[in-house]
Coordinates of N, CA and C in Angstrom, one line a residue:
M65 N 1.9 5.8 -9.5 CA 0.6 6.3 -9.9 C -0.5 5.5 -9.3
L66 N -1.5 6.2 -8.7 CA -2.6 5.6 -8.1 C -3.5 4.9 -9.1
T67 N -4.2 3.9 -8.7 CA -5.1 3.3 -9.7 C -6.3 4.2 -9.8
E68 N -7.1 3.9 -10.9 CA -8.2 4.8 -11.2 C -9.2 4.8 -10.0
L69 N -9.5 3.6 -9.5 CA -10.4 3.4 -8.3 C -10.0 4.2 -7.1
C70 N -8.7 4.1 -6.8 CA -8.1 4.8 -5.7 C -8.2 6.3 -5.9
H71 N -7.9 6.8 -7.1 CA -7.9 8.2 -7.4 C -9.3 8.8 -7.3
R72 N -10.3 8.0 -7.7 CA -11.7 8.5 -7.7 C -12.2 8.5 -6.3
T73 N -11.8 7.6 -5.4 CA -12.4 7.5 -4.1 C -11.6 8.2 -3.0
L74 N -10.3 8.3 -3.2 CA -9.5 8.9 -2.1 C -9.0 10.3 -2.7
T75 N -9.8 11.3 -2.5 CA -9.5 12.6 -3.0 C -8.8 13.4 -1.9
A76 N -8.1 14.4 -2.3 CA -7.4 15.3 -1.3 C -8.4 15.9 -0.3
A77 N -9.6 16.3 -0.9 CA -10.6 16.9 0.0 C -11.1 16.0 1.0
R78 N -11.3 14.7 0.6 CA -11.8 13.7 1.6 C -10.8 13.4 2.7
L79 N -9.5 13.3 2.3 CA -8.5 13.0 3.3 C -8.3 14.3 4.2
D80 N -8.3 15.5 3.6 CA -8.2 16.7 4.4 C -9.3 16.9 5.4
A81 N -10.5 16.3 5.1 CA -11.7 16.5 6.0 C -11.6 15.5 7.2
L82 N -10.7 14.6 7.2 CA -10.6 13.7 8.3 C -10.2 14.5 9.6
P83 N -10.6 13.9 10.8 CA -10.1 14.6 12.0 C -8.6 14.7 12.0
A84 N -8.0 15.7 12.7 CA -6.6 15.9 12.7 C -5.8 14.7 13.2
A85 N -6.4 14.0 14.2 CA -5.7 12.9 14.8 C -5.5 11.8 13.7
L86 N -6.5 11.6 12.9 CA -6.3 10.6 11.8 C -5.4 11.1 10.7
R87 N -5.5 12.4 10.4 CA -4.6 12.9 9.3 C -3.1 12.8 9.7
R88 N -2.8 12.7 11.0 CA -1.4 12.6 11.4 C -0.9 11.2 11.4
R89 N -1.7 10.2 11.2 CA -1.3 8.8 11.2 C -0.3 8.6 10.0
P90 N 0.8 8.0 10.2 CA 1.8 7.8 9.1 C 1.3 7.3 7.8
E91 N 0.4 6.3 7.9 CA -0.1 5.7 6.6 C -1.0 6.7 5.9
L92 N -1.7 7.6 6.6 CA -2.5 8.6 5.9 C -1.7 9.8 5.4
V93 N -0.6 10.1 6.1 CA 0.3 11.1 5.6 C 0.9 10.7 4.3
A94 N 1.4 9.5 4.2 CA 1.9 8.9 3.0 C 0.9 8.9 1.9
L95 N -0.3 8.4 2.2 CA -1.4 8.3 1.2 C -1.8 9.7 0.7
R96 N -1.8 10.7 1.6 CA -2.2 12.1 1.2 C -1.1 12.6 0.2
H97 N 0.1 12.3 0.4 CA 1.2 12.7 -0.6 C 1.0 12.0 -1.9
A98 N 0.7 10.7 -1.9 CA 0.4 9.9 -3.1 C -0.7 10.5 -3.9
V99 N -1.8 11.0 -3.2 CA -2.9 11.6 -3.8 C -2.5 12.9 -4.4
A100 N -1.7 13.7 -3.7 CA -1.2 14.9 -4.3 C -0.4 14.7 -5.5
L101 N 0.5 13.7 -5.5 CA 1.3 13.3 -6.7 C 0.3 13.0 -7.9
A102 N -0.7 12.2 -7.6 CA -1.7 11.9 -8.7 C -2.4 13.1 -9.2
D103 N -2.6 14.1 -8.4 CA -3.2 15.3 -8.8 C -2.3 16.3 -9.5
G104 N -1.0 15.9 -9.6 CA -0.1 16.8 -10.3 C 0.7 17.7 -9.4
E105 N 0.6 17.6 -8.1 CA 1.4 18.4 -7.2 C 2.8 17.7 -7.0
A106 N 3.8 18.4 -7.2 CA 5.2 17.8 -7.1 C 5.7 17.6 -5.7
G107 N 5.3 18.4 -4.8 CA 5.9 18.3 -3.4 C 4.8 18.3 -2.4
G108 N 5.2 18.9 -1.2 CA 4.2 19.0 -0.2 C 4.5 18.1 1.0
P109 N 3.6 18.3 2.0 CA 3.8 17.5 3.2 C 3.6 16.0 2.9
G110 N 4.3 15.2 3.6 CA 4.1 13.7 3.4 C 5.1 13.1 2.5
R111 N 5.9 14.0 1.8 CA 6.9 13.4 0.8 C 7.9 12.4 1.5
A112 N 8.4 12.8 2.6 CA 9.4 11.9 3.3 C 8.8 10.6 3.7
R113 N 7.6 10.6 4.2 CA 6.9 9.4 4.6 C 6.5 8.5 3.4
H114 N 6.1 9.2 2.3 CA 5.8 8.5 1.1 C 7.0 7.8 0.5
L115 N 8.1 8.5 0.5 CA 9.4 7.9 -0.1 C 9.9 6.8 0.8
A116 N 9.8 7.0 2.1 CA 10.2 5.9 3.0 C 9.3 4.6 2.8
A117 N 8.0 4.8 2.7 CA 7.1 3.7 2.5 C 7.4 3.1 1.2
L118 N 7.7 3.9 0.2 CA 8.0 3.4 -1.2 C 9.2 2.5 -1.1
A119 N 10.3 2.9 -0.5 CA 11.5 2.2 -0.4 C 11.3 0.8 0.3
L120 N 10.7 0.9 1.5 CA 10.5 -0.3 2.3 C 9.5 -1.3 1.6
N121 N 8.5 -0.7 1.0 CA 7.5 -1.6 0.4 C 8.0 -2.3 -0.9
L122 N 8.9 -1.6 -1.6 CA 9.5 -2.2 -2.8 C 10.4 -3.4 -2.4
A123 N 11.1 -3.1 -1.3 CA 12.0 -4.2 -0.8 C 11.1 -5.4 -0.3
R124 N 10.0 -5.1 0.4 CA 9.1 -6.1 0.9 C 8.5 -6.9 -0.3
A125 N 8.1 -6.2 -1.3 CA 7.5 -6.8 -2.4 C 8.5 -7.8 -3.1
Q126 N 9.7 -7.4 -3.2 CA 10.7 -8.2 -3.8 C 11.0 -9.5 -3.0
R127 N 11.1 -9.3 -1.7 CA 11.2 -10.5 -0.8 C 10.0 -11.4 -0.9
L128 N 8.8 -10.8 -0.9 CA 7.6 -11.6 -1.0 C 7.5 -12.4 -2.3
E129 N 7.9 -11.8 -3.4 CA 7.9 -12.5 -4.7 C 8.8 -13.7 -4.7
T130 N 10.0 -13.5 -4.1 CA 11.0 -14.6 -3.9 C 10.4 -15.7 -3.1
R131 N 9.8 -15.4 -2.0 CA 9.2 -16.4 -1.2 C 8.0 -17.1 -1.8
L132 N 7.2 -16.3 -2.5 CA 6.0 -16.9 -3.2 C 6.5 -17.9 -4.3
A133 N 7.6 -17.5 -5.0 CA 8.1 -18.4 -6.1 C 8.7 -19.7 -5.4
A134 N 9.3 -19.5 -4.3 CA 9.9 -20.7 -3.6 C 8.7 -21.6 -3.2
A135 N 7.7 -21.0 -2.7 CA 6.5 -21.8 -2.2 C 5.9 -22.5 -3.4
R136 N 5.7 -21.8 -4.5 CA 5.2 -22.4 -5.7 C 6.0 -23.6 -6.2
A137 N 7.3 -23.4 -6.1 CA 8.2 -24.5 -6.6 C 8.1 -25.7 -5.6
A138 N 7.7 -25.5 -4.4 CA 7.6 -26.6 -3.4 C 6.1 -27.2 -3.5
G139 N 5.3 -26.6 -4.3 CA 3.9 -27.1 -4.5 C 2.9 -26.5 -3.5
L140 N 3.3 -25.4 -2.8 CA 2.4 -24.7 -1.9 C 1.9 -23.4 -2.5
R141 N 0.6 -23.3 -2.5 CA 0.0 -22.1 -3.1 C -0.3 -21.1 -2.0
L142 N 0.4 -20.0 -2.1 CA 0.2 -18.9 -1.1 C -0.4 -17.7 -1.9
M143 N -1.2 -16.9 -1.1 CA -1.7 -15.7 -1.7 C -1.6 -14.5 -0.7
P144 N -1.0 -13.4 -1.2 CA -0.9 -12.2 -0.3 C -2.3 -11.7 -0.1
I145 N -2.5 -11.1 1.1 CA -3.8 -10.5 1.5 C -3.5 -9.2 2.2
K146 N -4.6 -8.4 2.4 CA -4.5 -7.2 3.1 C -3.6 -6.2 2.4
G147 N -2.7 -5.6 3.1 CA -1.9 -4.5 2.5 C -1.1 -4.9 1.3
A148 N -0.5 -6.0 1.3 CA 0.3 -6.5 0.1 C -0.6 -6.6 -1.1
L149 N -1.8 -7.1 -1.0 CA -2.7 -7.2 -2.1 C -3.2 -5.9 -2.5
L150 N -3.6 -5.0 -1.5 CA -4.2 -3.7 -1.8 C -3.2 -2.8 -2.6
L151 N -1.9 -3.0 -2.3 CA -0.9 -2.1 -3.0 C -1.1 -2.3 -4.5
H152 N -1.4 -3.5 -5.0 CA -1.5 -3.7 -6.4 C -3.0 -3.6 -6.9
T153 N -4.0 -4.0 -6.2 CA -5.3 -4.0 -6.6 C -6.0 -2.6 -6.4
H154 N -5.6 -1.9 -5.4 CA -6.4 -0.6 -5.1 C -5.5 0.6 -5.2
Y155 N -4.4 0.6 -4.5 CA -3.5 1.8 -4.5 C -2.8 2.0 -5.8
G156 N -2.0 1.0 -6.3 CA -1.2 1.2 -7.5 C 0.1 1.8 -7.2
D157 N 0.2 2.6 -6.2 CA 1.4 3.3 -5.8 C 2.0 2.6 -4.6
P158 N 3.2 1.9 -4.7 CA 3.7 1.2 -3.5 C 4.1 2.1 -2.3
G159 N 4.2 3.4 -2.5 CA 4.5 4.3 -1.4 C 3.2 4.8 -0.7
A160 N 2.0 4.5 -1.3 CA 0.8 5.1 -0.8 C 0.3 4.5 0.6
R161 N 0.8 3.3 0.9 CA 0.4 2.6 2.1 C 1.5 1.9 2.8
P162 N 2.0 2.6 3.8 CA 3.1 1.9 4.6 C 2.7 0.6 5.2
M163 N 3.6 -0.4 5.2 CA 3.3 -1.7 5.7 C 4.5 -2.1 6.7
V164 N 4.1 -2.8 7.7 CA 5.2 -3.3 8.6 C 5.4 -4.8 8.5
D165 N 4.4 -5.5 7.8 CA 4.5 -6.9 7.6 C 3.8 -7.3 6.3
V166 N 3.8 -8.5 5.9 CA 3.1 -9.0 4.8 C 2.3 -10.2 5.2
D167 N 1.1 -10.2 4.9 CA 0.2 -11.3 5.3 C -0.1 -12.2 4.1
V168 N 0.0 -13.5 4.3 CA -0.3 -14.5 3.2 C -1.2 -15.5 3.8
V169 N -2.0 -16.2 2.9 CA -2.9 -17.3 3.3 C -2.6 -18.4 2.3
C170 N -3.0 -19.6 2.8 CA -2.9 -20.8 2.0 C -4.1 -21.7 2.3
A171 N -4.5 -22.6 1.4 CA -5.6 -23.5 1.7 C -5.2 -24.4 2.9
P172 N -6.2 -24.6 3.8 CA -5.9 -25.4 5.0 C -5.4 -26.8 4.6
A173 N -5.9 -27.3 3.5 CA -5.4 -28.7 3.1 C -4.0 -28.7 2.8
E174 N -3.4 -27.6 2.5 CA -2.0 -27.6 2.1 C -1.0 -27.4 3.3
L175 N -1.5 -27.4 4.5 CA -0.7 -27.2 5.7 C -0.1 -28.6 6.1

């Protein structure tokens, strides 16, 4: 389920109004499907990309949480940024934004 902010700002009409070249980008295809799901549509284009992003992102999130816990246990404070953070703070739907990596930051003094 998309977060309230995402659902208010990323409407199907806005995504459909983008130039065709942008609408074909894998991340926007998956996001368009997530918006359709939030609007109550059960199927439609983008379902396969959304499900693929969902599966991969859930696995990445699990690996990230394991690594963050290990870092905390070692006294290193790490914080996810960019896509990994936006999945929770903006999108709310782990399949709405495909990711190929996970970015984290730490305080320079901790290096």
